[in-house]
PDB file of N, CA and C in Angstrom:
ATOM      1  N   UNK A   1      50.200 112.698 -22.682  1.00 85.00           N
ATOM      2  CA  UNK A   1      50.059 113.396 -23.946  1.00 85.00           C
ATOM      3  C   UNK A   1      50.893 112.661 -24.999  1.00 85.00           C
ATOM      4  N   UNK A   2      50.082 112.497 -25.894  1.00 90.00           N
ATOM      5  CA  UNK A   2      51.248 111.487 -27.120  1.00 90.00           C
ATOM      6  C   UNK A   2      51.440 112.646 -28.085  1.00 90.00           C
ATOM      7  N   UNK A   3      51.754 111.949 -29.315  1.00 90.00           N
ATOM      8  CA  UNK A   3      52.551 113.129 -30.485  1.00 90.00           C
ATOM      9  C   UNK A   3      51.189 113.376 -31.095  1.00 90.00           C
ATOM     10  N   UNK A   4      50.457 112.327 -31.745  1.00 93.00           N
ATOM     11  CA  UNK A   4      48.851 112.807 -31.864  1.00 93.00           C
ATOM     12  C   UNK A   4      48.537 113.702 -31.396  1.00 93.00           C
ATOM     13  N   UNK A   5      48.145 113.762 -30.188  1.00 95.00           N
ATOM     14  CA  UNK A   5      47.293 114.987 -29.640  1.00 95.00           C
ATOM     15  C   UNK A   5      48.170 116.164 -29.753  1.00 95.00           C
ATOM     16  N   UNK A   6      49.549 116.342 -29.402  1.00 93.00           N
ATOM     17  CA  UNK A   6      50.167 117.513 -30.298  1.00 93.00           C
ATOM     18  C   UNK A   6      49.808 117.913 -31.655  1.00 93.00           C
ATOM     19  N   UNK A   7      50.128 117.282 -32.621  1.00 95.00           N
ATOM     20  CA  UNK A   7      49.957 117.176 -34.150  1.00 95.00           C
ATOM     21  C   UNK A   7      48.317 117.832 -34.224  1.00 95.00           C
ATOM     22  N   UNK A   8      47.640 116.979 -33.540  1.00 96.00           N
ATOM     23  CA  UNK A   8      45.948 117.857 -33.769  1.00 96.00           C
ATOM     24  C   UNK A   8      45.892 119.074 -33.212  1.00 96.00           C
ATOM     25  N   UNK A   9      46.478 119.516 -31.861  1.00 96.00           N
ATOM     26  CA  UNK A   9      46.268 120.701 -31.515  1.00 96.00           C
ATOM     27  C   UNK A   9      47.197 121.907 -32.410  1.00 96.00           C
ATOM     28  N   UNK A  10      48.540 121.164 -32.867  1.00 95.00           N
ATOM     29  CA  UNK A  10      48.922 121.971 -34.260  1.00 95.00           C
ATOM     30  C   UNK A  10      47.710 122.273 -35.261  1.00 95.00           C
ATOM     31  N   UNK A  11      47.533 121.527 -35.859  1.00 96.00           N
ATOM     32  CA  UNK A  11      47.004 121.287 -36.863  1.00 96.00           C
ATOM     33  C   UNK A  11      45.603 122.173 -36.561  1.00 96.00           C
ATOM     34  N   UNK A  12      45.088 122.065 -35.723  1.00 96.00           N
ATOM     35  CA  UNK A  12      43.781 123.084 -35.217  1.00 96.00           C
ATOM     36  C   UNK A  12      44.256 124.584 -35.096  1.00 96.00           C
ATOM     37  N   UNK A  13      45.520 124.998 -34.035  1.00 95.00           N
ATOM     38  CA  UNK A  13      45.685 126.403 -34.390  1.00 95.00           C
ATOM     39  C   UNK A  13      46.121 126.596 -35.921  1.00 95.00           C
ATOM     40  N   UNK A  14      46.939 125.981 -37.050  1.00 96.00           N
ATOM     41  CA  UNK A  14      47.064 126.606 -38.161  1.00 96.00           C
ATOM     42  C   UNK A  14      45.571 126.866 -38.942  1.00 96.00           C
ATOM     43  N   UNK A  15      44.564 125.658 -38.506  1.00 96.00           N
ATOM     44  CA  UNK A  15      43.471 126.152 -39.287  1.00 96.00           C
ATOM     45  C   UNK A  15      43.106 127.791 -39.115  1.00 96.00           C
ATOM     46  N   UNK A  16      43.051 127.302 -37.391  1.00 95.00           N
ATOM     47  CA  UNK A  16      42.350 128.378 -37.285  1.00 95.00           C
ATOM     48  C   UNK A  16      42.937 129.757 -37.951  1.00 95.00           C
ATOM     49  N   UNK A  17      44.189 130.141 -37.555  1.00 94.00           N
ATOM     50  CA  UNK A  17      45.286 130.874 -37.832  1.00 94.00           C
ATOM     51  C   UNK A  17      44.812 131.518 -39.705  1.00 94.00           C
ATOM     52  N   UNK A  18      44.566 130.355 -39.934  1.00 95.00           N
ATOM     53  CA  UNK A  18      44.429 130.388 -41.846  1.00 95.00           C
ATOM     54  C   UNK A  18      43.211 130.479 -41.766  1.00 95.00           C
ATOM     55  N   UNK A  19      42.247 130.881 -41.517  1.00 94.00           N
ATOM     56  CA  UNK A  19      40.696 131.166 -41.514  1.00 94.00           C
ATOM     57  C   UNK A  19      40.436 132.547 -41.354  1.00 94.00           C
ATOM     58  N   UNK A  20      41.450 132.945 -39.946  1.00 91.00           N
ATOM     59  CA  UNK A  20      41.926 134.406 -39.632  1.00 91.00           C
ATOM     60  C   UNK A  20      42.664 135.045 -40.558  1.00 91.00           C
ATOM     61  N   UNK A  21      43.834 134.484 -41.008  1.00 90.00           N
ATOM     62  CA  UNK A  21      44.444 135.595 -42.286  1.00 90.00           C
ATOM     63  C   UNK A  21      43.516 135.766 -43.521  1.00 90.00           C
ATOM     64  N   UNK A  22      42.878 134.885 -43.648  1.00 91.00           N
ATOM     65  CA  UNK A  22      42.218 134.830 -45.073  1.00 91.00           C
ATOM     66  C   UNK A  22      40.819 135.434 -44.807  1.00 91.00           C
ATOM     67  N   UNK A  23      39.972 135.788 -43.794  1.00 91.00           N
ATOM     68  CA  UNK A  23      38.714 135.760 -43.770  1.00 91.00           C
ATOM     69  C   UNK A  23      39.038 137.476 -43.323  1.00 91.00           C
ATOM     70  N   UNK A  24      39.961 138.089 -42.561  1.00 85.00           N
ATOM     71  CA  UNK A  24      39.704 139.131 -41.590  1.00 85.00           C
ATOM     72  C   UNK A  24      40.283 140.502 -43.482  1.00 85.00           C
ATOM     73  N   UNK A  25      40.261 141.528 -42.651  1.00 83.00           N
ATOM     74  CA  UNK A  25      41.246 142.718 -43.537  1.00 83.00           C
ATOM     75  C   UNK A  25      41.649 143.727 -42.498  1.00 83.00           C
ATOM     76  N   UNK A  26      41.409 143.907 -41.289  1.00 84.00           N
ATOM     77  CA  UNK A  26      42.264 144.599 -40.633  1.00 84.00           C
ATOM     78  C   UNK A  26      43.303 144.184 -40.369  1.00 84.00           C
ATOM     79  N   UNK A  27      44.609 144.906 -40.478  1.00 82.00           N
ATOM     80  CA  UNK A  27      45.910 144.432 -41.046  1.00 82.00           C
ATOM     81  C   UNK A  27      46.564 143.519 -39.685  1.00 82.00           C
ATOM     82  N   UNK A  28      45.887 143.810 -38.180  1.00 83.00           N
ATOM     83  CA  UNK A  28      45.943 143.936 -36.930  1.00 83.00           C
ATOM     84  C   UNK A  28      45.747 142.393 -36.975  1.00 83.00           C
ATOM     85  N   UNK A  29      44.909 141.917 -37.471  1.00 87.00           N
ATOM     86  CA  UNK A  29      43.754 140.204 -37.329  1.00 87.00           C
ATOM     87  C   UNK A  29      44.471 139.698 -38.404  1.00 87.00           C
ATOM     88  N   UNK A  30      44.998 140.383 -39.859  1.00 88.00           N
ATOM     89  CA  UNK A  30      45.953 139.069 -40.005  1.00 88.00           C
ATOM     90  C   UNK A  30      47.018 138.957 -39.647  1.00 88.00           C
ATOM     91  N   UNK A  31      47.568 140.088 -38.785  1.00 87.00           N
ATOM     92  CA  UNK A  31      48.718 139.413 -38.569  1.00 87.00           C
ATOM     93  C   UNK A  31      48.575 138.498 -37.087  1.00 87.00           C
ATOM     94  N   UNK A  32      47.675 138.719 -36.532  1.00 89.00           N
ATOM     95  CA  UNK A  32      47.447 137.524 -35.536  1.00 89.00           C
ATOM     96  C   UNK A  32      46.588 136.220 -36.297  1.00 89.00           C
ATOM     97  N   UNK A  33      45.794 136.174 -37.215  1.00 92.00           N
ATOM     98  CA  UNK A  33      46.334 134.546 -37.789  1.00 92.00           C
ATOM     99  C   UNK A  33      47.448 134.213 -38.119  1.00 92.00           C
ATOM    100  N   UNK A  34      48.547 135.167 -39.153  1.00 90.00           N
ATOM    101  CA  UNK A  34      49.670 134.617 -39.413  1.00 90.00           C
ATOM    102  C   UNK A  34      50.812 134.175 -38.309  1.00 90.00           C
ATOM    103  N   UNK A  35      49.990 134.421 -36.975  1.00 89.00           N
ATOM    104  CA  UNK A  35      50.895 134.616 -35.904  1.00 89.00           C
ATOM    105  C   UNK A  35      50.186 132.975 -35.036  1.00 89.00           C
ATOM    106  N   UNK A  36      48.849 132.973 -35.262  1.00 92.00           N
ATOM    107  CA  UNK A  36      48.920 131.671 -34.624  1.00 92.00           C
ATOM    108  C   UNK A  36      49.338 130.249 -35.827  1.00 92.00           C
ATOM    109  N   UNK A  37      49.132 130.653 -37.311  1.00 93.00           N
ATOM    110  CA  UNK A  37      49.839 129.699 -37.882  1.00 93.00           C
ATOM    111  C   UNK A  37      51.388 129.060 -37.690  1.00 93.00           C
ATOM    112  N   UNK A  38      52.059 130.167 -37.592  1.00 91.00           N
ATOM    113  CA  UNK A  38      53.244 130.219 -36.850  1.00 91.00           C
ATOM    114  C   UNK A  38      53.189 129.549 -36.130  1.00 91.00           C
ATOM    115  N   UNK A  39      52.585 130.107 -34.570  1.00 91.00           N
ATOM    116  CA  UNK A  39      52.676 129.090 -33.425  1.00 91.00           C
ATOM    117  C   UNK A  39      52.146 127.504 -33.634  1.00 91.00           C
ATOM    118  N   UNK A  40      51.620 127.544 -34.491  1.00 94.00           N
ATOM    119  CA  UNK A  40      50.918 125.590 -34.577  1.00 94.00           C
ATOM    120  C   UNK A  40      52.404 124.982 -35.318  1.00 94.00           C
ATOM    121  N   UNK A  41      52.494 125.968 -36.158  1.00 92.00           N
ATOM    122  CA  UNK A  41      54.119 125.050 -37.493  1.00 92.00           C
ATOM    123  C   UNK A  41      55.013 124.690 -35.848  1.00 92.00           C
ATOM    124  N   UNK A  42      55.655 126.216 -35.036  1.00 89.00           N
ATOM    125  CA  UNK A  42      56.365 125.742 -33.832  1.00 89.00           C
ATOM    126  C   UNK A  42      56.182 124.663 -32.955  1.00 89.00           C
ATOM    127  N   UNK A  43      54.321 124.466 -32.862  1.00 91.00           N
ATOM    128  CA  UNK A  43      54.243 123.379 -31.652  1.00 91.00           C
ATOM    129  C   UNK A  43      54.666 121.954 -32.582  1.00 91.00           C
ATOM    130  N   UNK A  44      54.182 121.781 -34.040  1.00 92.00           N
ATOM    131  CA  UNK A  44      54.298 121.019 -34.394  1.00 92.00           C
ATOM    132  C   UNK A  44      55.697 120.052 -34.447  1.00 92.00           C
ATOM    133  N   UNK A  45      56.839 121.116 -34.534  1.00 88.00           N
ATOM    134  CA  UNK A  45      58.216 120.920 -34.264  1.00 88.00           C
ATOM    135  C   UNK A  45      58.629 120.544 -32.872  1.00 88.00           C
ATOM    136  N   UNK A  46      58.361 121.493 -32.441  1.00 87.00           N
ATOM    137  CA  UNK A  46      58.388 120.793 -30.875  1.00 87.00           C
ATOM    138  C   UNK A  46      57.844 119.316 -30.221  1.00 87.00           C
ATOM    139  N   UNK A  47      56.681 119.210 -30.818  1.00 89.00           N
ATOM    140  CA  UNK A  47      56.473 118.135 -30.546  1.00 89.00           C
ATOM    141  C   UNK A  47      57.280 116.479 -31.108  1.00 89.00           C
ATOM    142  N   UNK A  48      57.529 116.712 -32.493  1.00 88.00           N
ATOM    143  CA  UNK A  48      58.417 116.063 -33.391  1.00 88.00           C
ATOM    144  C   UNK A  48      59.406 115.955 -32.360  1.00 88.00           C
ATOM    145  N   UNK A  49      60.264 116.714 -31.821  1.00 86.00           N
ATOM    146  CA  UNK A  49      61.699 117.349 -31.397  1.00 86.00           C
ATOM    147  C   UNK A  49      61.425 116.184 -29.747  1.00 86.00           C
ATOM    148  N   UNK A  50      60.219 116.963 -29.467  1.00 86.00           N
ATOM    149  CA  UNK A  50      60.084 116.088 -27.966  1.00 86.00           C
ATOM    150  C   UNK A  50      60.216 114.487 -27.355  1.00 86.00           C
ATOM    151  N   UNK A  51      59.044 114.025 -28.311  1.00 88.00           N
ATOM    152  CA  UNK A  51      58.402 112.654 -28.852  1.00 88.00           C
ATOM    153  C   UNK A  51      59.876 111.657 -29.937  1.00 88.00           C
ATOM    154  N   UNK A  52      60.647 112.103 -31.040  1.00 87.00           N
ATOM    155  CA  UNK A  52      61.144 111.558 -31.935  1.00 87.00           C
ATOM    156  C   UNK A  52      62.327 111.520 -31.262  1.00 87.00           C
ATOM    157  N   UNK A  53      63.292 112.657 -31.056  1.00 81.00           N
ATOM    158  CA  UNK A  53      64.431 113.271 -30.425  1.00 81.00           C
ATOM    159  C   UNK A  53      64.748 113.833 -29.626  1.00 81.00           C
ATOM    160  N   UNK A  54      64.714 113.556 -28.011  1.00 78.00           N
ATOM    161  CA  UNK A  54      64.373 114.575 -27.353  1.00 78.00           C
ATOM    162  C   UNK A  54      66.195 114.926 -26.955  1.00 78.00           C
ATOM    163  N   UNK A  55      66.756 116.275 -28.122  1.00 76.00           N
ATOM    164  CA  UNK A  55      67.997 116.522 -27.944  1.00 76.00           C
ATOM    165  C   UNK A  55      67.574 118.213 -27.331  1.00 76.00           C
ATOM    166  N   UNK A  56      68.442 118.443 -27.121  1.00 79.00           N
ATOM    167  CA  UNK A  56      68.370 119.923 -26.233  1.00 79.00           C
ATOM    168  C   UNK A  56      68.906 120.477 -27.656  1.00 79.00           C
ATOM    169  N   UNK A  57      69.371 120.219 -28.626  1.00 75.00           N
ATOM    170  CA  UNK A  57      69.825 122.060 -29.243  1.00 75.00           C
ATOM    171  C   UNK A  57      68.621 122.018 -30.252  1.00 75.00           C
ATOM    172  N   UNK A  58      67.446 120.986 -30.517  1.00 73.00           N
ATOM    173  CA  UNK A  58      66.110 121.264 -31.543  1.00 73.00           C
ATOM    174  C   UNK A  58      65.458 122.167 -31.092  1.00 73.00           C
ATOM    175  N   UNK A  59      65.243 121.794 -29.517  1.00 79.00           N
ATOM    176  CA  UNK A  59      64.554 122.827 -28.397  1.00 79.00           C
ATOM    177  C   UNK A  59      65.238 124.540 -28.457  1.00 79.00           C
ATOM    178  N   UNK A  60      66.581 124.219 -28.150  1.00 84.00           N
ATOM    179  CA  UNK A  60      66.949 125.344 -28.141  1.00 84.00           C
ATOM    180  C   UNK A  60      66.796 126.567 -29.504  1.00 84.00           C
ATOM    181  N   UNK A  61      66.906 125.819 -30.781  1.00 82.00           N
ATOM    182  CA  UNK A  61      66.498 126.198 -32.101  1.00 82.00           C
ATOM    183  C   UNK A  61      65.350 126.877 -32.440  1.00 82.00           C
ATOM    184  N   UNK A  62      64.202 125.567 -31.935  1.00 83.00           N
ATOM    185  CA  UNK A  62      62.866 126.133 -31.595  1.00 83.00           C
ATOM    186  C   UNK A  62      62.929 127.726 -30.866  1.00 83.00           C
ATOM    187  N   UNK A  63      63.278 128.025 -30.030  1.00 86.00           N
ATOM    188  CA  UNK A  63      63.483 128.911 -29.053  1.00 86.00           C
ATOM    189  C   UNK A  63      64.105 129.940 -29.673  1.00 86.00           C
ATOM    190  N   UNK A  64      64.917 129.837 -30.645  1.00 88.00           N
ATOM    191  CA  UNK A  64      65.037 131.146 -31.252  1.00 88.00           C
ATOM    192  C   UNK A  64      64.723 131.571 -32.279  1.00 88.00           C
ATOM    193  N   UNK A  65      63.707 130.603 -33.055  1.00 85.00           N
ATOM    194  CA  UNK A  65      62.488 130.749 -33.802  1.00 85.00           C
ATOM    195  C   UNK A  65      61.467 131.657 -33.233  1.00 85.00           C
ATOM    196  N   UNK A  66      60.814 131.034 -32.331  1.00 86.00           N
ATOM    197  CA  UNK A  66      60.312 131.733 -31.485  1.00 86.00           C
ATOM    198  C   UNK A  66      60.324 133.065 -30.682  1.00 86.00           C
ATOM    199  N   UNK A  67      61.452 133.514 -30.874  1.00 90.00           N
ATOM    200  CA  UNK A  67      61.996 134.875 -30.288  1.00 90.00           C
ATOM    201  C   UNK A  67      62.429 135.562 -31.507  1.00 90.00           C
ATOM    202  N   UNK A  68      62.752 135.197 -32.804  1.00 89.00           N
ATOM    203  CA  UNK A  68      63.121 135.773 -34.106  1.00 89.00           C
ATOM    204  C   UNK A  68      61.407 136.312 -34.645  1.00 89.00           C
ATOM    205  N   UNK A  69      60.340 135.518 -34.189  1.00 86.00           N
ATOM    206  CA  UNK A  69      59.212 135.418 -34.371  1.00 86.00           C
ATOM    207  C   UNK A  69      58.443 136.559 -33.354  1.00 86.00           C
ATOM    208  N   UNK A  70      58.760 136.639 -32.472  1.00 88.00           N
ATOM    209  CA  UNK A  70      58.337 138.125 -31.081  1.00 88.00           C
ATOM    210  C   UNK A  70      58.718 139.083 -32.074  1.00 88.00           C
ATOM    211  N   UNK A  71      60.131 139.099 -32.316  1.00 91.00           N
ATOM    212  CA  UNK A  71      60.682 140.513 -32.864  1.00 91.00           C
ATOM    213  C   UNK A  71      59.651 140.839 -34.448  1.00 91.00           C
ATOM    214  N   UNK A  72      59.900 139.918 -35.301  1.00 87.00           N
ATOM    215  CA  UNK A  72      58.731 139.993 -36.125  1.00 87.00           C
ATOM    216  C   UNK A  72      57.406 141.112 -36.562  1.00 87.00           C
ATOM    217  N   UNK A  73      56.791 140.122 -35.295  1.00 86.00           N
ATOM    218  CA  UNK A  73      55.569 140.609 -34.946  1.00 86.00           C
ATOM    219  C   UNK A  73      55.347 142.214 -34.215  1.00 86.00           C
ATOM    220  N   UNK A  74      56.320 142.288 -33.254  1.00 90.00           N
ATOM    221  CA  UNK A  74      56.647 143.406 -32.953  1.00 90.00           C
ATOM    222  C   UNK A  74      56.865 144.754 -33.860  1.00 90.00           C
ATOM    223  N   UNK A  75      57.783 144.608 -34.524  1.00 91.00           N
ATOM    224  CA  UNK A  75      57.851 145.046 -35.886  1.00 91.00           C
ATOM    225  C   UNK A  75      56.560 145.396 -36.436  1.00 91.00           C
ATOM    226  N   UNK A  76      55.945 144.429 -37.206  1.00 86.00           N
ATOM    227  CA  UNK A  76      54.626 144.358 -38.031  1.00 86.00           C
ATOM    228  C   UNK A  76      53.343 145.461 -37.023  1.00 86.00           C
ATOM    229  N   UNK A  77      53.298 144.901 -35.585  1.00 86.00           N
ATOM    230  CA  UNK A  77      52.354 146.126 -35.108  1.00 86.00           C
ATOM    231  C   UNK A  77      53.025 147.476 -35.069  1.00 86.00           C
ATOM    232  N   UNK A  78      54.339 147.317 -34.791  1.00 89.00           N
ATOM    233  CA  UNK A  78      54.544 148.889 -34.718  1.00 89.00           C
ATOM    234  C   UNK A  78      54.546 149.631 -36.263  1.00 89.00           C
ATOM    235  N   UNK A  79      54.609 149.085 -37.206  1.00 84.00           N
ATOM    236  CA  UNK A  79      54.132 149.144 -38.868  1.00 84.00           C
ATOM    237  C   UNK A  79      52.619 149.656 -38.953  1.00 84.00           C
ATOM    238  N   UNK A  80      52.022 148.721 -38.008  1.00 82.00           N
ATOM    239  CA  UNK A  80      50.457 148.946 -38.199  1.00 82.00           C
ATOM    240  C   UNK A  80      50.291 150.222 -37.381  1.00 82.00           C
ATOM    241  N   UNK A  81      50.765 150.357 -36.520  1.00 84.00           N
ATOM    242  CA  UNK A  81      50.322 151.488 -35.395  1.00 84.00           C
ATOM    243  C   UNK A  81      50.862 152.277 -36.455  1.00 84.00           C
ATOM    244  N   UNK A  82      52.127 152.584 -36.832  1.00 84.00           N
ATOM    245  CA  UNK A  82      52.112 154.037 -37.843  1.00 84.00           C
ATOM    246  C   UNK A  82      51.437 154.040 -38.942  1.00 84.00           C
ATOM    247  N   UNK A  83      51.366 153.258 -39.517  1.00 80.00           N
ATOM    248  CA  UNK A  83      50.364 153.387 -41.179  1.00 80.00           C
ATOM    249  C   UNK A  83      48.540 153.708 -40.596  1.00 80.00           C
ATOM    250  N   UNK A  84      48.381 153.187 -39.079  1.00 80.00           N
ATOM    251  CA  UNK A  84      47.405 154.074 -38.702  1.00 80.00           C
ATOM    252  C   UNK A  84      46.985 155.706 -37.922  1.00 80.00           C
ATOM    253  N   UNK A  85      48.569 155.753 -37.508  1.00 83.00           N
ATOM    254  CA  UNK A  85      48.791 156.977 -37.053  1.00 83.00           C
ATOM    255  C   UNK A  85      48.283 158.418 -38.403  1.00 83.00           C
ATOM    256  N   UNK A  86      49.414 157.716 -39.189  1.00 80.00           N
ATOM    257  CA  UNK A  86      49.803 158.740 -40.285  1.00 80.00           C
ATOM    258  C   UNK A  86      48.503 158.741 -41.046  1.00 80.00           C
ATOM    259  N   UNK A  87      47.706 157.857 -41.875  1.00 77.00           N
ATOM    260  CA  UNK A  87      46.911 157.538 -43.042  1.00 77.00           C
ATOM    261  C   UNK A  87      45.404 157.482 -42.147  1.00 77.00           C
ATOM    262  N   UNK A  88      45.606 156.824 -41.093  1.00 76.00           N
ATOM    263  CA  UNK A  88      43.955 156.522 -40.698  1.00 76.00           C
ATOM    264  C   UNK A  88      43.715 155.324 -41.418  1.00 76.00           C
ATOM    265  N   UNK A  89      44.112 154.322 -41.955  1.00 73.00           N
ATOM    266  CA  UNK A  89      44.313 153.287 -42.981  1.00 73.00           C
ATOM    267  C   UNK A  89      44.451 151.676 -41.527  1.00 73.00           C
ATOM    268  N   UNK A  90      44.054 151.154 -41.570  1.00 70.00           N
ATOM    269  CA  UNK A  90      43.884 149.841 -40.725  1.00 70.00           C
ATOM    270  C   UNK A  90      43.518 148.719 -42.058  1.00 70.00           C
ATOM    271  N   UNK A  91      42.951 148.589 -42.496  1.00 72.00           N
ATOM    272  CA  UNK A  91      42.668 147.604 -44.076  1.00 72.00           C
ATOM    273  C   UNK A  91      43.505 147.372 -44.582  1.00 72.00           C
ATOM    274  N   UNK A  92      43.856 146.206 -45.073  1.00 70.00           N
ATOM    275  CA  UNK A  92      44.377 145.294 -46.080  1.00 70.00           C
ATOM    276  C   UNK A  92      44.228 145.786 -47.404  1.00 70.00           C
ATOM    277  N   UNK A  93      42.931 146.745 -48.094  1.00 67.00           N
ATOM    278  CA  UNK A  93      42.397 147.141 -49.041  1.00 67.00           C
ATOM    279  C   UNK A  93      42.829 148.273 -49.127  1.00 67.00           C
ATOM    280  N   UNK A  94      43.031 149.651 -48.196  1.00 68.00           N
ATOM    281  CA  UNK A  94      43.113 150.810 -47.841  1.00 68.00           C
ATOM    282  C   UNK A  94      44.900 150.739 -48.494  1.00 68.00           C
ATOM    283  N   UNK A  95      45.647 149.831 -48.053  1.00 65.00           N
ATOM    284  CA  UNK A  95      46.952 150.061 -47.283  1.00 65.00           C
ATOM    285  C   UNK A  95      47.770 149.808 -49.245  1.00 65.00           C
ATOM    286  N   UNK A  96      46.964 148.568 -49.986  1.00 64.00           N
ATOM    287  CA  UNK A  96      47.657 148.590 -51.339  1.00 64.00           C
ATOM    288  C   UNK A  96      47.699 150.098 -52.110  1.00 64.00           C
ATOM    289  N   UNK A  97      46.565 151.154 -51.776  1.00 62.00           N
ATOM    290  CA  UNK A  97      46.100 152.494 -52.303  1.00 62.00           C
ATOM    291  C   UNK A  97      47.586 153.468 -52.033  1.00 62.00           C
ATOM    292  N   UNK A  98      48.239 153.056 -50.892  1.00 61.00           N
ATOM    293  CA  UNK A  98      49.456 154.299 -50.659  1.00 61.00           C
ATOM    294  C   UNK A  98      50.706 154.093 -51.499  1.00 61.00           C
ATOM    295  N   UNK A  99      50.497 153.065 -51.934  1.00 60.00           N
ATOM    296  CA  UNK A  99      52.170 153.708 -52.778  1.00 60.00           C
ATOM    297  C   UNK A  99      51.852 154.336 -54.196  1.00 60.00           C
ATOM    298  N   UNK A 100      50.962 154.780 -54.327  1.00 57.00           N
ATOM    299  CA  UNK A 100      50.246 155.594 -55.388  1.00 57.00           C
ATOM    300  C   UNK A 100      50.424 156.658 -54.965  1.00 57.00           C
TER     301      UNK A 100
END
């Protein structure tokens, strides 16, 4: 595996990732594009980190990117699960209407 084929398989999940935030409106689907954009920016580093420098504290850095990034997301669904509990509201469109 060279840094190329990293860099493209980055570069393929952010598309995709950015096709998903921008194309979907359930609040659920963008935050899983914004979540695989994420993961492509991470592999992309990693790979840099692997290939350029391979020092243990980039890795380790990475790694708590990555876990600052779980909690995140975690967060954001349990956001979504109540704004659908309470409202019945799942949309991107629905969700700007509540602070009115």
């Amino acid at each position: 595996m060279t840094l190329e084929t990293v860099l493209l398989v980055a570069a393929a999940l952010v598309s995709v990732g950015l096709y998903g935030a921008l194309s979907q409106q359930v609040v659920v689907m963008v935050m899983m594009g914004l979540e695989l954009m994420i993961g492509g920016v991470l592999l992309a580093l990693g790979g840099f980190w692997w290939f350029l420098a391979p020092d243990p504290s980039g890795q380790v850095l990475l790694l708590v990117v990555l876990a600052a990034m779980t909690v995140e997301m975690a967060i954001g669904f349990a956001m979504a699960t109540l704004l659908h509990r309470r409202a019945e509201v799942d949309m991107t469109d629905m969700t700007a209407e509540l602070h009115e």
